[in-house]
Coordinates of C-alpha atoms in Angstrom, one line a residue:
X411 CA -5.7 -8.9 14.0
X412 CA -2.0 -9.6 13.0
X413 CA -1.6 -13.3 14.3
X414 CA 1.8 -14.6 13.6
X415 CA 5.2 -13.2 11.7
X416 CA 5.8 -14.5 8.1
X417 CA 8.9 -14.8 5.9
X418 CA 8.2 -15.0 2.1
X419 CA 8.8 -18.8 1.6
X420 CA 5.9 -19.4 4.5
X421 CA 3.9 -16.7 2.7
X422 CA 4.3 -18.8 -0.6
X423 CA 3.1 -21.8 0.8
X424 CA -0.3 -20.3 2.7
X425 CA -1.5 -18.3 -1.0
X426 CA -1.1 -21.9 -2.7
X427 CA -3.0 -23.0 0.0
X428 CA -5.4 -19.5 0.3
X429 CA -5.5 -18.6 -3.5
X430 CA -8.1 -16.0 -2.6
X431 CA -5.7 -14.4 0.3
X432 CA -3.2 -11.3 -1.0
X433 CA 0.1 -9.2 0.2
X434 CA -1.1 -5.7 1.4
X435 CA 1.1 -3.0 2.1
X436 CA 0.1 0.8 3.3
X437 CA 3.0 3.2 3.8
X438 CA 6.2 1.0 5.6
X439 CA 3.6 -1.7 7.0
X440 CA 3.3 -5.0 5.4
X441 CA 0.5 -8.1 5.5
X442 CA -0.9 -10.9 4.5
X443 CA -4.8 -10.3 4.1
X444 CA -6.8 -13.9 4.2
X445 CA -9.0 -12.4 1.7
X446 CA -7.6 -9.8 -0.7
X447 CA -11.9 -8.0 -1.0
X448 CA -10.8 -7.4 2.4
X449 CA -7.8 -5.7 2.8
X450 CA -8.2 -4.3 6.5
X451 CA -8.4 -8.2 7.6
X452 CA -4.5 -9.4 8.5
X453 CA -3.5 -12.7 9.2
X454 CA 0.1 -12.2 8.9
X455 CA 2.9 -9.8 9.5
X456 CA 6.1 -9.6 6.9
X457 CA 8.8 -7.7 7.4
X458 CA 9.5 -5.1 5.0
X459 CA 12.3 -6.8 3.4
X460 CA 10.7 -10.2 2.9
X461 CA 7.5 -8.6 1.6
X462 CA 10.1 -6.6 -1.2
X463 CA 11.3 -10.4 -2.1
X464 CA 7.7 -11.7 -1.7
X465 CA 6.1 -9.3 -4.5
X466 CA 8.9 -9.8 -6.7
X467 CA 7.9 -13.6 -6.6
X468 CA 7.3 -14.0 -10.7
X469 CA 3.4 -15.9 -9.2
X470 CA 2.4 -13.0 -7.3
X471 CA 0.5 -10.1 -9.1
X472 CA 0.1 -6.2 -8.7
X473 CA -3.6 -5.4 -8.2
X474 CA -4.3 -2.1 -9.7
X475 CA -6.9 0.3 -8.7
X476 CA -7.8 -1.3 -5.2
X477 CA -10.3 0.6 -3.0
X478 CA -8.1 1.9 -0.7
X479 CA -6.1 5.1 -1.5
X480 CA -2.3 4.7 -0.5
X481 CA -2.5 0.8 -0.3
X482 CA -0.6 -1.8 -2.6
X483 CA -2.1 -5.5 -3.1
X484 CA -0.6 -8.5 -4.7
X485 CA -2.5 -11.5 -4.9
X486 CA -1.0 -15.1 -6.2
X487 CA -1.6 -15.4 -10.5
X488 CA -4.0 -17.7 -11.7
X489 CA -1.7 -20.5 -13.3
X490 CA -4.4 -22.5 -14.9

């Protein structure tokens, strides 16, 4: 259940604080998963255009080959 509206800088701040959470997106919707094995879960909503500035974030990753056809996940980079 979508709980509150996020821009990318707040989205920033709860992966460093969620390392295991990810940026979703399925056709024009965009969220923040608090678990990226479970993509269906949301937590957060992000508008399209801070979700575009969001995955471009150089500590955010494309996941590739996730389990659900037509859906896009990012999750934050392992910096250790």
């Amino acid at each position: 259940m979508l709980e509150t509206k996020a821009d990318a800088a707040y989205a920033i701040e709860y992966f460093q604080e969620h390392p295991e959470a990810g940026l979703c997106r399925e056709g024009r919707r965009w969220w923040i998963t608090p678990n990226a094995n479970e993509t269906d879960r949301r937590i957060l909503r992000i508008d399209s255009a801070e979700a575009e500035r969001l995955k471009e974030d150089a500590r955010l990753q494309s996941v590739a080959d996730i389990a659900h056809a037509g859906r896009s996940l990012w999750v934050m980079r392992d910096m250790t």
